[in-house]
Amino acid sequence: MYEHYAFALYSPVPYNLIMTNKGKLSTAPYKGVRDFYPEDMAVQRYMFDVWRMTAEHFGFEAYDASILEPSNLYRAKGAENAEIINEQTYTFTDRGNREVTLRPEMTPTVARMVAGKRRDLTFPVRWYSIPNLFRYERMQRGRLREHWQLNCDIFGVDDVSADIEILLLANEIFKNFGAENGEHYAIHVSSRRLLEALYDSVDLSEDARREATRLADRKNKMEPGDFKEKMTAICGDAAKDVLTYLNADNINVVPEGIKKHDAYTELQTLIATMEETGTPVVFDPTIIRGFDYYTDTVFEVVDLHPDNNRAMMGGGRYDNLTEMFGGEPIPGIGFGFGDVTLRDFLESHELMTTDITSPTLAVLPTDTEKNIAAQKLAQHFRNAGIATSVDVSNKKVGKKIANAGEQFIDYALVLGEDEIDSESYTVKDLIEGTELSGTLQDLIDQLTNNG
Ligand code: HAM
């Protein structure tokens, strides 16, 4: 559907340019959010199209909800995430004294929607959405205060086959952007349940588990010696097995004590099946994920470009989240895939498309007196199904042709006195540099065959 080329995109407004000019209102957007000028909108549409197309290819159905949620949705047991709720939400009290939050993520919302219709839904449910989310974060590359996120989730399947399907879908999306697994990105997987099995096997206290997990999450940012020392201080005699586990680069080299656990067998099945489907995943026991609701498989997709050190996609299995709405819990697994990190990824690896929505043809009158004739001619092309724009500016025709090329328009028709008199036109192919000529009908025939 789309071709992949590298091209220069408009860079977003630097955040520090949010200033006023002599008391006038600033034209900059609110801190940490973006305006989408047409160039950026074209990129966003491309990314969303690939997301939607791939999710639907796997049989996922679209859903949506409001950006506003009652704040207690993020405070209920099971959904809480201390960092996001205490430090990162936009929360306010409405005129009716209700506490309202701009959604920081979609998972509690989709769990609420599935739980609300549990009697009417046919499980398994496969749903996707592309919500905009708000987090009051410290801004840096790959982190803004508003981002869009593709969410794909499966509800009602508690075996590992759903985990495999979700990872295959994640990989397929990257493939459809023209990216290669292992060259441009890597899928890192782990299991919360297996980590708990490890702690059980060495009889670690609840407090030590919490601290060890927090430290494990920071492992890749620490010196190995420092990490070992701190882990030993937390775990005492159990540190040897905990360190063997967290240093494992392969599922076969984890401590023997957990190899009989079914969380181990399941993760092994997942990794082996992914390998068999030609979609390798990397066992990475340091993948922890910030949300407390994950219960089992957890994963992140990392960008292998050195400029991009943020995960592009994260997700996992959360089997108890719907419990907060009452009734039997409905198992869920899914991921969120952010637009900011995706755009950085596509640009860094030169995978961004130029096939953005632009007209096929530009009609370029040689001077403003031909503008009306140009509008009439353009309308004939549009009536024949050819997307056509008209450049009615008073620029020189050479400049108009150059502008059409910059806007990724495929063909240009220069309309001067001779063309109007003879009713015979020449269309220049701006990509190939070739020309077509003939009457209006000849050109419509040729362009519709070509198009
Ligand atoms: P998350 O890891 O918080 O997971 O976000 C998923 C992805 O969204 C990240 O890998 C990143 O690409 C993008 N992202 C997150 N925060 C920001 C930000 N401030 N600016 C730009 N991009 C960002 C979740 O949100 C889970 N609810 C995903 C999930 C769905 N789990 C199961 N189903």
mmCIF file with all atom_site columns, C-alpha atoms in Angstrom, residues 33-232:
data_model
loop_
_atom_site.group_PDB
_atom_site.id
_atom_site.type_symbol
_atom_site.label_atom_id
_atom_site.label_alt_id
_atom_site.label_comp_id
_atom_site.label_asym_id
_atom_site.label_entity_id
_atom_site.label_seq_id
_atom_site.pdbx_PDB_ins_code
_atom_site.Cartn_x
_atom_site.Cartn_y
_atom_site.Cartn_z
_atom_site.occupancy
_atom_site.B_iso_or_equiv
_atom_site.pdbx_formal_charge
_atom_site.auth_seq_id
_atom_site.auth_comp_id
_atom_site.auth_asym_id
_atom_site.auth_atom_id
_atom_site.pdbx_PDB_model_num
ATOM 1   C CA . VAL A 1 33  ? 1.450   18.741  23.093 1.00 0.00 ? 33  VAL A CA 1
ATOM 2   C CA . ARG A 1 34  ? 1.705   19.115  19.335 1.00 0.00 ? 34  ARG A CA 1
ATOM 3   C CA . ASP A 1 35  ? -0.108  20.953  16.566 1.00 0.00 ? 35  ASP A CA 1
ATOM 4   C CA . PHE A 1 36  ? -0.458  18.839  13.478 1.00 0.00 ? 36  PHE A CA 1
ATOM 5   C CA . TYR A 1 37  ? 0.228   21.008  10.445 1.00 0.00 ? 37  TYR A CA 1
ATOM 6   C CA . PRO A 1 38  ? -0.645  19.253  7.150  1.00 0.00 ? 38  PRO A CA 1
ATOM 7   C CA . GLU A 1 39  ? 2.870   17.769  6.831  1.00 0.00 ? 39  GLU A CA 1
ATOM 8   C CA . ASP A 1 40  ? 2.607   16.228  10.293 1.00 0.00 ? 40  ASP A CA 1
ATOM 9   C CA . MET A 1 41  ? -0.988  15.189  9.718  1.00 0.00 ? 41  MET A CA 1
ATOM 10  C CA . ALA A 1 42  ? 0.095   13.312  6.588  1.00 0.00 ? 42  ALA A CA 1
ATOM 11  C CA . VAL A 1 43  ? 2.672   11.398  8.620  1.00 0.00 ? 43  VAL A CA 1
ATOM 12  C CA . GLN A 1 44  ? 0.165   10.674  11.361 1.00 0.00 ? 44  GLN A CA 1
ATOM 13  C CA . ARG A 1 45  ? -2.365  9.410   8.830  1.00 0.00 ? 45  ARG A CA 1
ATOM 14  C CA . TYR A 1 46  ? 0.203   7.116   7.285  1.00 0.00 ? 46  TYR A CA 1
ATOM 15  C CA . MET A 1 47  ? 1.141   5.641   10.665 1.00 0.00 ? 47  MET A CA 1
ATOM 16  C CA . PHE A 1 48  ? -2.482  5.232   11.734 1.00 0.00 ? 48  PHE A CA 1
ATOM 17  C CA . ASP A 1 49  ? -3.408  3.641   8.372  1.00 0.00 ? 49  ASP A CA 1
ATOM 18  C CA . VAL A 1 50  ? -0.730  0.974   8.781  1.00 0.00 ? 50  VAL A CA 1
ATOM 19  C CA . TRP A 1 51  ? -1.824  0.410   12.400 1.00 0.00 ? 51  TRP A CA 1
ATOM 20  C CA . ARG A 1 52  ? -5.502  0.041   11.462 1.00 0.00 ? 52  ARG A CA 1
ATOM 21  C CA . MET A 1 53  ? -4.858  -2.046  8.375  1.00 0.00 ? 53  MET A CA 1
ATOM 22  C CA . THR A 1 54  ? -2.680  -4.516  10.302 1.00 0.00 ? 54  THR A CA 1
ATOM 23  C CA . ALA A 1 55  ? -4.988  -4.789  13.333 1.00 0.00 ? 55  ALA A CA 1
ATOM 24  C CA . GLU A 1 56  ? -7.934  -5.481  11.028 1.00 0.00 ? 56  GLU A CA 1
ATOM 25  C CA . HIS A 1 57  ? -5.846  -8.029  9.109  1.00 0.00 ? 57  HIS A CA 1
ATOM 26  C CA . PHE A 1 58  ? -5.717  -9.969  12.396 1.00 0.00 ? 58  PHE A CA 1
ATOM 27  C CA . GLY A 1 59  ? -9.492  -9.644  12.925 1.00 0.00 ? 59  GLY A CA 1
ATOM 28  C CA . PHE A 1 60  ? -9.406  -6.866  15.537 1.00 0.00 ? 60  PHE A CA 1
ATOM 29  C CA . GLU A 1 61  ? -12.438 -4.544  15.736 1.00 0.00 ? 61  GLU A CA 1
ATOM 30  C CA . ALA A 1 62  ? -12.219 -0.802  16.367 1.00 0.00 ? 62  ALA A CA 1
ATOM 31  C CA . TYR A 1 63  ? -13.585 0.806   19.579 1.00 0.00 ? 63  TYR A CA 1
ATOM 32  C CA . ASP A 1 64  ? -13.213 4.221   21.194 1.00 0.00 ? 64  ASP A CA 1
ATOM 33  C CA . ALA A 1 65  ? -14.140 6.151   24.341 1.00 0.00 ? 65  ALA A CA 1
ATOM 34  C CA . SER A 1 66  ? -13.942 9.653   25.784 1.00 0.00 ? 66  SER A CA 1
ATOM 35  C CA . ILE A 1 67  ? -10.650 11.161  26.929 1.00 0.00 ? 67  ILE A CA 1
ATOM 36  C CA . LEU A 1 68  ? -12.353 11.906  30.270 1.00 0.00 ? 68  LEU A CA 1
ATOM 37  C CA . GLU A 1 69  ? -12.599 9.215   32.925 1.00 0.00 ? 69  GLU A CA 1
ATOM 38  C CA . PRO A 1 70  ? -13.648 9.335   36.567 1.00 0.00 ? 70  PRO A CA 1
ATOM 39  C CA . SER A 1 71  ? -10.374 9.574   38.534 1.00 0.00 ? 71  SER A CA 1
ATOM 40  C CA . ASN A 1 72  ? -11.171 6.571   40.702 1.00 0.00 ? 72  ASN A CA 1
ATOM 41  C CA . LEU A 1 73  ? -10.719 4.323   37.640 1.00 0.00 ? 73  LEU A CA 1
ATOM 42  C CA . TYR A 1 74  ? -6.977  4.770   38.122 1.00 0.00 ? 74  TYR A CA 1
ATOM 43  C CA . ARG A 1 75  ? -7.022  4.471   41.898 1.00 0.00 ? 75  ARG A CA 1
ATOM 44  C CA . ALA A 1 76  ? -8.931  1.220   42.258 1.00 0.00 ? 76  ALA A CA 1
ATOM 45  C CA . LYS A 1 77  ? -7.031  -1.809  43.523 1.00 0.00 ? 77  LYS A CA 1
ATOM 46  C CA . GLY A 1 78  ? -5.358  -3.565  40.626 1.00 0.00 ? 78  GLY A CA 1
ATOM 47  C CA . ALA A 1 79  ? -5.298  -0.541  38.307 1.00 0.00 ? 79  ALA A CA 1
ATOM 48  C CA . GLU A 1 80  ? -3.112  1.690   40.420 1.00 0.00 ? 80  GLU A CA 1
ATOM 49  C CA . ASN A 1 81  ? 0.260   2.792   39.164 1.00 0.00 ? 81  ASN A CA 1
ATOM 50  C CA . ALA A 1 82  ? 1.828   5.033   41.756 1.00 0.00 ? 82  ALA A CA 1
ATOM 51  C CA . GLU A 1 83  ? 4.023   7.034   39.390 1.00 0.00 ? 83  GLU A CA 1
ATOM 52  C CA . ILE A 1 84  ? 1.341   7.695   36.809 1.00 0.00 ? 84  ILE A CA 1
ATOM 53  C CA . ILE A 1 85  ? -1.466  8.462   39.235 1.00 0.00 ? 85  ILE A CA 1
ATOM 54  C CA . ASN A 1 86  ? 0.395   10.536  41.803 1.00 0.00 ? 86  ASN A CA 1
ATOM 55  C CA . GLU A 1 87  ? 2.724   12.409  39.517 1.00 0.00 ? 87  GLU A CA 1
ATOM 56  C CA . GLN A 1 88  ? 1.568   12.202  35.939 1.00 0.00 ? 88  GLN A CA 1
ATOM 57  C CA . THR A 1 89  ? -2.158  12.625  35.541 1.00 0.00 ? 89  THR A CA 1
ATOM 58  C CA . TYR A 1 90  ? -4.090  15.707  34.534 1.00 0.00 ? 90  TYR A CA 1
ATOM 59  C CA . THR A 1 91  ? -6.820  15.561  37.172 1.00 0.00 ? 91  THR A CA 1
ATOM 60  C CA . PHE A 1 92  ? -9.390  18.253  37.990 1.00 0.00 ? 92  PHE A CA 1
ATOM 61  C CA . THR A 1 93  ? -12.736 18.717  39.696 1.00 0.00 ? 93  THR A CA 1
ATOM 62  C CA . ASP A 1 94  ? -15.669 19.462  37.392 1.00 0.00 ? 94  ASP A CA 1
ATOM 63  C CA . ARG A 1 95  ? -18.514 21.906  38.088 1.00 0.00 ? 95  ARG A CA 1
ATOM 64  C CA . GLY A 1 96  ? -20.515 19.085  39.641 1.00 0.00 ? 96  GLY A CA 1
ATOM 65  C CA . ASN A 1 97  ? -17.664 18.334  42.092 1.00 0.00 ? 97  ASN A CA 1
ATOM 66  C CA . ARG A 1 98  ? -16.624 15.109  40.356 1.00 0.00 ? 98  ARG A CA 1
ATOM 67  C CA . GLU A 1 99  ? -12.948 14.238  40.070 1.00 0.00 ? 99  GLU A CA 1
ATOM 68  C CA . VAL A 1 100 ? -12.059 13.791  36.433 1.00 0.00 ? 100 VAL A CA 1
ATOM 69  C CA . THR A 1 101 ? -8.837  12.601  34.774 1.00 0.00 ? 101 THR A CA 1
ATOM 70  C CA . LEU A 1 102 ? -7.618  12.945  31.195 1.00 0.00 ? 102 LEU A CA 1
ATOM 71  C CA . ARG A 1 103 ? -6.862  9.296   30.402 1.00 0.00 ? 103 ARG A CA 1
ATOM 72  C CA . PRO A 1 104 ? -3.142  8.514   30.807 1.00 0.00 ? 104 PRO A CA 1
ATOM 73  C CA . GLU A 1 105 ? -3.564  5.067   29.214 1.00 0.00 ? 105 GLU A CA 1
ATOM 74  C CA . MET A 1 106 ? -6.333  3.015   27.595 1.00 0.00 ? 106 MET A CA 1
ATOM 75  C CA . THR A 1 107 ? -6.151  -0.307  29.447 1.00 0.00 ? 107 THR A CA 1
ATOM 76  C CA . PRO A 1 108 ? -8.431  0.622   32.412 1.00 0.00 ? 108 PRO A CA 1
ATOM 77  C CA . THR A 1 109 ? -10.917 2.121   29.914 1.00 0.00 ? 109 THR A CA 1
ATOM 78  C CA . VAL A 1 110 ? -11.068 -0.966  27.724 1.00 0.00 ? 110 VAL A CA 1
ATOM 79  C CA . ALA A 1 111 ? -11.336 -3.189  30.822 1.00 0.00 ? 111 ALA A CA 1
ATOM 80  C CA . ARG A 1 112 ? -14.257 -1.022  31.993 1.00 0.00 ? 112 ARG A CA 1
ATOM 81  C CA . MET A 1 113 ? -15.972 -1.289  28.595 1.00 0.00 ? 113 MET A CA 1
ATOM 82  C CA . VAL A 1 114 ? -15.498 -5.065  28.334 1.00 0.00 ? 114 VAL A CA 1
ATOM 83  C CA . ALA A 1 115 ? -16.665 -5.610  31.931 1.00 0.00 ? 115 ALA A CA 1
ATOM 84  C CA . GLY A 1 116 ? -19.694 -3.368  31.314 1.00 0.00 ? 116 GLY A CA 1
ATOM 85  C CA . LYS A 1 117 ? -20.918 -5.486  28.390 1.00 0.00 ? 117 LYS A CA 1
ATOM 86  C CA . ARG A 1 118 ? -19.613 -8.874  29.522 1.00 0.00 ? 118 ARG A CA 1
ATOM 87  C CA . ARG A 1 119 ? -23.021 -10.527 29.139 1.00 0.00 ? 119 ARG A CA 1
ATOM 88  C CA . ASP A 1 120 ? -23.519 -9.317  25.556 1.00 0.00 ? 120 ASP A CA 1
ATOM 89  C CA . LEU A 1 121 ? -20.024 -9.858  24.196 1.00 0.00 ? 121 LEU A CA 1
ATOM 90  C CA . THR A 1 122 ? -18.871 -12.983 22.393 1.00 0.00 ? 122 THR A CA 1
ATOM 91  C CA . PHE A 1 123 ? -15.477 -13.956 23.737 1.00 0.00 ? 123 PHE A CA 1
ATOM 92  C CA . PRO A 1 124 ? -12.696 -13.924 22.744 1.00 0.00 ? 124 PRO A CA 1
ATOM 93  C CA . VAL A 1 125 ? -12.925 -10.206 22.137 1.00 0.00 ? 125 VAL A CA 1
ATOM 94  C CA . ARG A 1 126 ? -10.245 -8.672  19.898 1.00 0.00 ? 126 ARG A CA 1
ATOM 95  C CA . TRP A 1 127 ? -10.385 -4.881  19.986 1.00 0.00 ? 127 TRP A CA 1
ATOM 96  C CA . TYR A 1 128 ? -8.150  -2.028  18.870 1.00 0.00 ? 128 TYR A CA 1
ATOM 97  C CA . SER A 1 129 ? -8.183  1.732   19.306 1.00 0.00 ? 129 SER A CA 1
ATOM 98  C CA . ILE A 1 130 ? -5.884  4.718   18.680 1.00 0.00 ? 130 ILE A CA 1
ATOM 99  C CA . PRO A 1 131 ? -6.546  7.035   21.648 1.00 0.00 ? 131 PRO A CA 1
ATOM 100 C CA . ASN A 1 132 ? -4.662  10.210  22.544 1.00 0.00 ? 132 ASN A CA 1
ATOM 101 C CA . LEU A 1 133 ? -3.335  9.953   26.098 1.00 0.00 ? 133 LEU A CA 1
ATOM 102 C CA . PHE A 1 134 ? -2.123  12.582  28.550 1.00 0.00 ? 134 PHE A CA 1
ATOM 103 C CA . ARG A 1 135 ? 0.755   12.204  30.997 1.00 0.00 ? 135 ARG A CA 1
ATOM 104 C CA . TYR A 1 136 ? 2.401   15.060  32.839 1.00 0.00 ? 136 TYR A CA 1
ATOM 105 C CA . GLU A 1 137 ? 5.914   13.788  32.106 1.00 0.00 ? 137 GLU A CA 1
ATOM 106 C CA . ARG A 1 138 ? 9.343   15.342  32.105 1.00 0.00 ? 138 ARG A CA 1
ATOM 107 C CA . MET A 1 139 ? 9.717   15.937  28.397 1.00 0.00 ? 139 MET A CA 1
ATOM 108 C CA . GLN A 1 140 ? 12.546  14.402  26.453 1.00 0.00 ? 140 GLN A CA 1
ATOM 109 C CA . ARG A 1 141 ? 13.098  12.620  23.142 1.00 0.00 ? 141 ARG A CA 1
ATOM 110 C CA . GLY A 1 142 ? 10.280  10.095  22.796 1.00 0.00 ? 142 GLY A CA 1
ATOM 111 C CA . ARG A 1 143 ? 8.310   11.472  25.757 1.00 0.00 ? 143 ARG A CA 1
ATOM 112 C CA . LEU A 1 144 ? 5.655   14.187  25.450 1.00 0.00 ? 144 LEU A CA 1
ATOM 113 C CA . ARG A 1 145 ? 2.605   15.137  27.492 1.00 0.00 ? 145 ARG A CA 1
ATOM 114 C CA . GLU A 1 146 ? 0.130   14.035  24.846 1.00 0.00 ? 146 GLU A CA 1
ATOM 115 C CA . HIS A 1 147 ? 0.708   11.050  22.616 1.00 0.00 ? 147 HIS A CA 1
ATOM 116 C CA . TRP A 1 148 ? -1.377  8.700   20.535 1.00 0.00 ? 148 TRP A CA 1
ATOM 117 C CA . GLN A 1 149 ? -1.130  5.007   21.175 1.00 0.00 ? 149 GLN A CA 1
ATOM 118 C CA . LEU A 1 150 ? -2.352  2.022   19.217 1.00 0.00 ? 150 LEU A CA 1
ATOM 119 C CA . ASN A 1 151 ? -3.909  -0.359  21.731 1.00 0.00 ? 151 ASN A CA 1
ATOM 120 C CA . CYS A 1 152 ? -4.653  -3.958  20.718 1.00 0.00 ? 152 CYS A CA 1
ATOM 121 C CA . ASP A 1 153 ? -6.090  -6.284  23.341 1.00 0.00 ? 153 ASP A CA 1
ATOM 122 C CA . ILE A 1 154 ? -7.581  -9.771  23.480 1.00 0.00 ? 154 ILE A CA 1
ATOM 123 C CA . PHE A 1 155 ? -10.030 -10.597 26.279 1.00 0.00 ? 155 PHE A CA 1
ATOM 124 C CA . GLY A 1 156 ? -11.300 -14.002 27.339 1.00 0.00 ? 156 GLY A CA 1
ATOM 125 C CA . VAL A 1 157 ? -8.341  -16.263 26.469 1.00 0.00 ? 157 VAL A CA 1
ATOM 126 C CA . ASP A 1 158 ? -6.165  -17.463 29.328 1.00 0.00 ? 158 ASP A CA 1
ATOM 127 C CA . ASP A 1 159 ? -3.720  -19.639 27.418 1.00 0.00 ? 159 ASP A CA 1
ATOM 128 C CA . VAL A 1 160 ? -0.438  -18.715 25.829 1.00 0.00 ? 160 VAL A CA 1
ATOM 129 C CA . SER A 1 161 ? -1.834  -18.848 22.283 1.00 0.00 ? 161 SER A CA 1
ATOM 130 C CA . ALA A 1 162 ? -3.282  -15.342 22.784 1.00 0.00 ? 162 ALA A CA 1
ATOM 131 C CA . ASP A 1 163 ? 0.139   -14.085 23.923 1.00 0.00 ? 163 ASP A CA 1
ATOM 132 C CA . ILE A 1 164 ? 1.621   -15.532 20.730 1.00 0.00 ? 164 ILE A CA 1
ATOM 133 C CA . GLU A 1 165 ? -1.090  -13.909 18.589 1.00 0.00 ? 165 GLU A CA 1
ATOM 134 C CA . ILE A 1 166 ? -0.463  -10.511 20.201 1.00 0.00 ? 166 ILE A CA 1
ATOM 135 C CA . LEU A 1 167 ? 3.289   -10.759 19.577 1.00 0.00 ? 167 LEU A CA 1
ATOM 136 C CA . LEU A 1 168 ? 2.738   -11.875 15.971 1.00 0.00 ? 168 LEU A CA 1
ATOM 137 C CA . LEU A 1 169 ? 0.491   -8.849  15.471 1.00 0.00 ? 169 LEU A CA 1
ATOM 138 C CA . ALA A 1 170 ? 3.119   -6.551  17.042 1.00 0.00 ? 170 ALA A CA 1
ATOM 139 C CA . ASN A 1 171 ? 5.742   -7.923  14.677 1.00 0.00 ? 171 ASN A CA 1
ATOM 140 C CA . GLU A 1 172 ? 3.470   -7.695  11.621 1.00 0.00 ? 172 GLU A CA 1
ATOM 141 C CA . ILE A 1 173 ? 2.957   -3.977  12.245 1.00 0.00 ? 173 ILE A CA 1
ATOM 142 C CA . PHE A 1 174 ? 6.707   -3.392  12.092 1.00 0.00 ? 174 PHE A CA 1
ATOM 143 C CA . LYS A 1 175 ? 6.929   -5.518  8.940  1.00 0.00 ? 175 LYS A CA 1
ATOM 144 C CA . ASN A 1 176 ? 4.239   -3.371  7.330  1.00 0.00 ? 176 ASN A CA 1
ATOM 145 C CA . PHE A 1 177 ? 6.364   -0.294  8.038  1.00 0.00 ? 177 PHE A CA 1
ATOM 146 C CA . GLY A 1 178 ? 9.162   -1.961  6.072  1.00 0.00 ? 178 GLY A CA 1
ATOM 147 C CA . ALA A 1 179 ? 11.202  -2.791  9.219  1.00 0.00 ? 179 ALA A CA 1
ATOM 148 C CA . GLU A 1 180 ? 13.210  -5.958  9.902  1.00 0.00 ? 180 GLU A CA 1
ATOM 149 C CA . ASN A 1 181 ? 13.135  -7.874  13.186 1.00 0.00 ? 181 ASN A CA 1
ATOM 150 C CA . GLY A 1 182 ? 16.695  -8.021  14.591 1.00 0.00 ? 182 GLY A CA 1
ATOM 151 C CA . GLU A 1 183 ? 17.969  -5.265  12.307 1.00 0.00 ? 183 GLU A CA 1
ATOM 152 C CA . HIS A 1 184 ? 15.737  -2.319  13.202 1.00 0.00 ? 184 HIS A CA 1
ATOM 153 C CA . TYR A 1 185 ? 13.921  -3.517  16.323 1.00 0.00 ? 185 TYR A CA 1
ATOM 154 C CA . ALA A 1 186 ? 13.831  -6.393  18.805 1.00 0.00 ? 186 ALA A CA 1
ATOM 155 C CA . ILE A 1 187 ? 10.990  -7.881  20.835 1.00 0.00 ? 187 ILE A CA 1
ATOM 156 C CA . HIS A 1 188 ? 11.994  -8.470  24.485 1.00 0.00 ? 188 HIS A CA 1
ATOM 157 C CA . VAL A 1 189 ? 9.811   -10.777 26.585 1.00 0.00 ? 189 VAL A CA 1
ATOM 158 C CA . SER A 1 190 ? 9.655   -11.868 30.171 1.00 0.00 ? 190 SER A CA 1
ATOM 159 C CA . SER A 1 191 ? 7.129   -13.152 32.686 1.00 0.00 ? 191 SER A CA 1
ATOM 160 C CA . ARG A 1 192 ? 5.973   -11.604 35.948 1.00 0.00 ? 192 ARG A CA 1
ATOM 161 C CA . ARG A 1 193 ? 4.724   -15.029 37.054 1.00 0.00 ? 193 ARG A CA 1
ATOM 162 C CA . LEU A 1 194 ? 8.141   -16.576 36.428 1.00 0.00 ? 194 LEU A CA 1
ATOM 163 C CA . LEU A 1 195 ? 9.815   -13.826 38.458 1.00 0.00 ? 195 LEU A CA 1
ATOM 164 C CA . GLU A 1 196 ? 7.406   -14.563 41.323 1.00 0.00 ? 196 GLU A CA 1
ATOM 165 C CA . ALA A 1 197 ? 8.202   -18.294 40.971 1.00 0.00 ? 197 ALA A CA 1
ATOM 166 C CA . LEU A 1 198 ? 11.879  -17.421 41.301 1.00 0.00 ? 198 LEU A CA 1
ATOM 167 C CA . TYR A 1 199 ? 11.226  -15.388 44.463 1.00 0.00 ? 199 TYR A CA 1
ATOM 168 C CA . ASP A 1 200 ? 9.123   -18.275 45.844 1.00 0.00 ? 200 ASP A CA 1
ATOM 169 C CA . SER A 1 201 ? 11.939  -20.743 45.100 1.00 0.00 ? 201 SER A CA 1
ATOM 170 C CA . VAL A 1 202 ? 14.344  -18.723 47.265 1.00 0.00 ? 202 VAL A CA 1
ATOM 171 C CA . ASP A 1 203 ? 11.703  -17.788 49.818 1.00 0.00 ? 203 ASP A CA 1
ATOM 172 C CA . LEU A 1 204 ? 12.101  -14.025 49.488 1.00 0.00 ? 204 LEU A CA 1
ATOM 173 C CA . SER A 1 205 ? 10.026  -11.762 51.754 1.00 0.00 ? 205 SER A CA 1
ATOM 174 C CA . GLU A 1 206 ? 7.399   -9.416  50.276 1.00 0.00 ? 206 GLU A CA 1
ATOM 175 C CA . ASP A 1 207 ? 9.493   -6.343  51.060 1.00 0.00 ? 207 ASP A CA 1
ATOM 176 C CA . ALA A 1 208 ? 12.626  -7.822  49.487 1.00 0.00 ? 208 ALA A CA 1
ATOM 177 C CA . ARG A 1 209 ? 10.627  -8.802  46.384 1.00 0.00 ? 209 ARG A CA 1
ATOM 178 C CA . ARG A 1 210 ? 9.389   -5.281  45.947 1.00 0.00 ? 210 ARG A CA 1
ATOM 179 C CA . GLU A 1 211 ? 12.879  -3.808  46.306 1.00 0.00 ? 211 GLU A CA 1
ATOM 180 C CA . ALA A 1 212 ? 14.525  -6.455  44.126 1.00 0.00 ? 212 ALA A CA 1
ATOM 181 C CA . THR A 1 213 ? 11.954  -5.858  41.374 1.00 0.00 ? 213 THR A CA 1
ATOM 182 C CA . ARG A 1 214 ? 12.480  -2.114  41.530 1.00 0.00 ? 214 ARG A CA 1
ATOM 183 C CA . LEU A 1 215 ? 16.232  -2.634  41.238 1.00 0.00 ? 215 LEU A CA 1
ATOM 184 C CA . ALA A 1 216 ? 15.849  -5.162  38.386 1.00 0.00 ? 216 ALA A CA 1
ATOM 185 C CA . ASP A 1 217 ? 13.907  -2.509  36.459 1.00 0.00 ? 217 ASP A CA 1
ATOM 186 C CA . ARG A 1 218 ? 16.990  -0.247  36.657 1.00 0.00 ? 218 ARG A CA 1
ATOM 187 C CA . LYS A 1 219 ? 19.565  -2.964  35.889 1.00 0.00 ? 219 LYS A CA 1
ATOM 188 C CA . ASN A 1 220 ? 20.387  -1.785  32.371 1.00 0.00 ? 220 ASN A CA 1
ATOM 189 C CA . LYS A 1 221 ? 21.170  1.715   33.610 1.00 0.00 ? 221 LYS A CA 1
ATOM 190 C CA . MET A 1 222 ? 23.583  0.483   36.317 1.00 0.00 ? 222 MET A CA 1
ATOM 191 C CA . GLU A 1 223 ? 27.181  -0.731  36.524 1.00 0.00 ? 223 GLU A CA 1
ATOM 192 C CA . PRO A 1 224 ? 27.146  -4.563  36.857 1.00 0.00 ? 224 PRO A CA 1
ATOM 193 C CA . GLY A 1 225 ? 29.248  -4.415  40.058 1.00 0.00 ? 225 GLY A CA 1
ATOM 194 C CA . ASP A 1 226 ? 26.960  -1.851  41.652 1.00 0.00 ? 226 ASP A CA 1
ATOM 195 C CA . PHE A 1 227 ? 23.892  -3.857  40.649 1.00 0.00 ? 227 PHE A CA 1
ATOM 196 C CA . LYS A 1 228 ? 25.329  -7.041  42.177 1.00 0.00 ? 228 LYS A CA 1
ATOM 197 C CA . GLU A 1 229 ? 26.232  -5.286  45.401 1.00 0.00 ? 229 GLU A CA 1
ATOM 198 C CA . LYS A 1 230 ? 22.799  -3.690  45.816 1.00 0.00 ? 230 LYS A CA 1
ATOM 199 C CA . MET A 1 231 ? 20.973  -6.919  44.957 1.00 0.00 ? 231 MET A CA 1
ATOM 200 C CA . THR A 1 232 ? 23.062  -8.832  47.485 1.00 0.00 ? 232 THR A CA 1
#
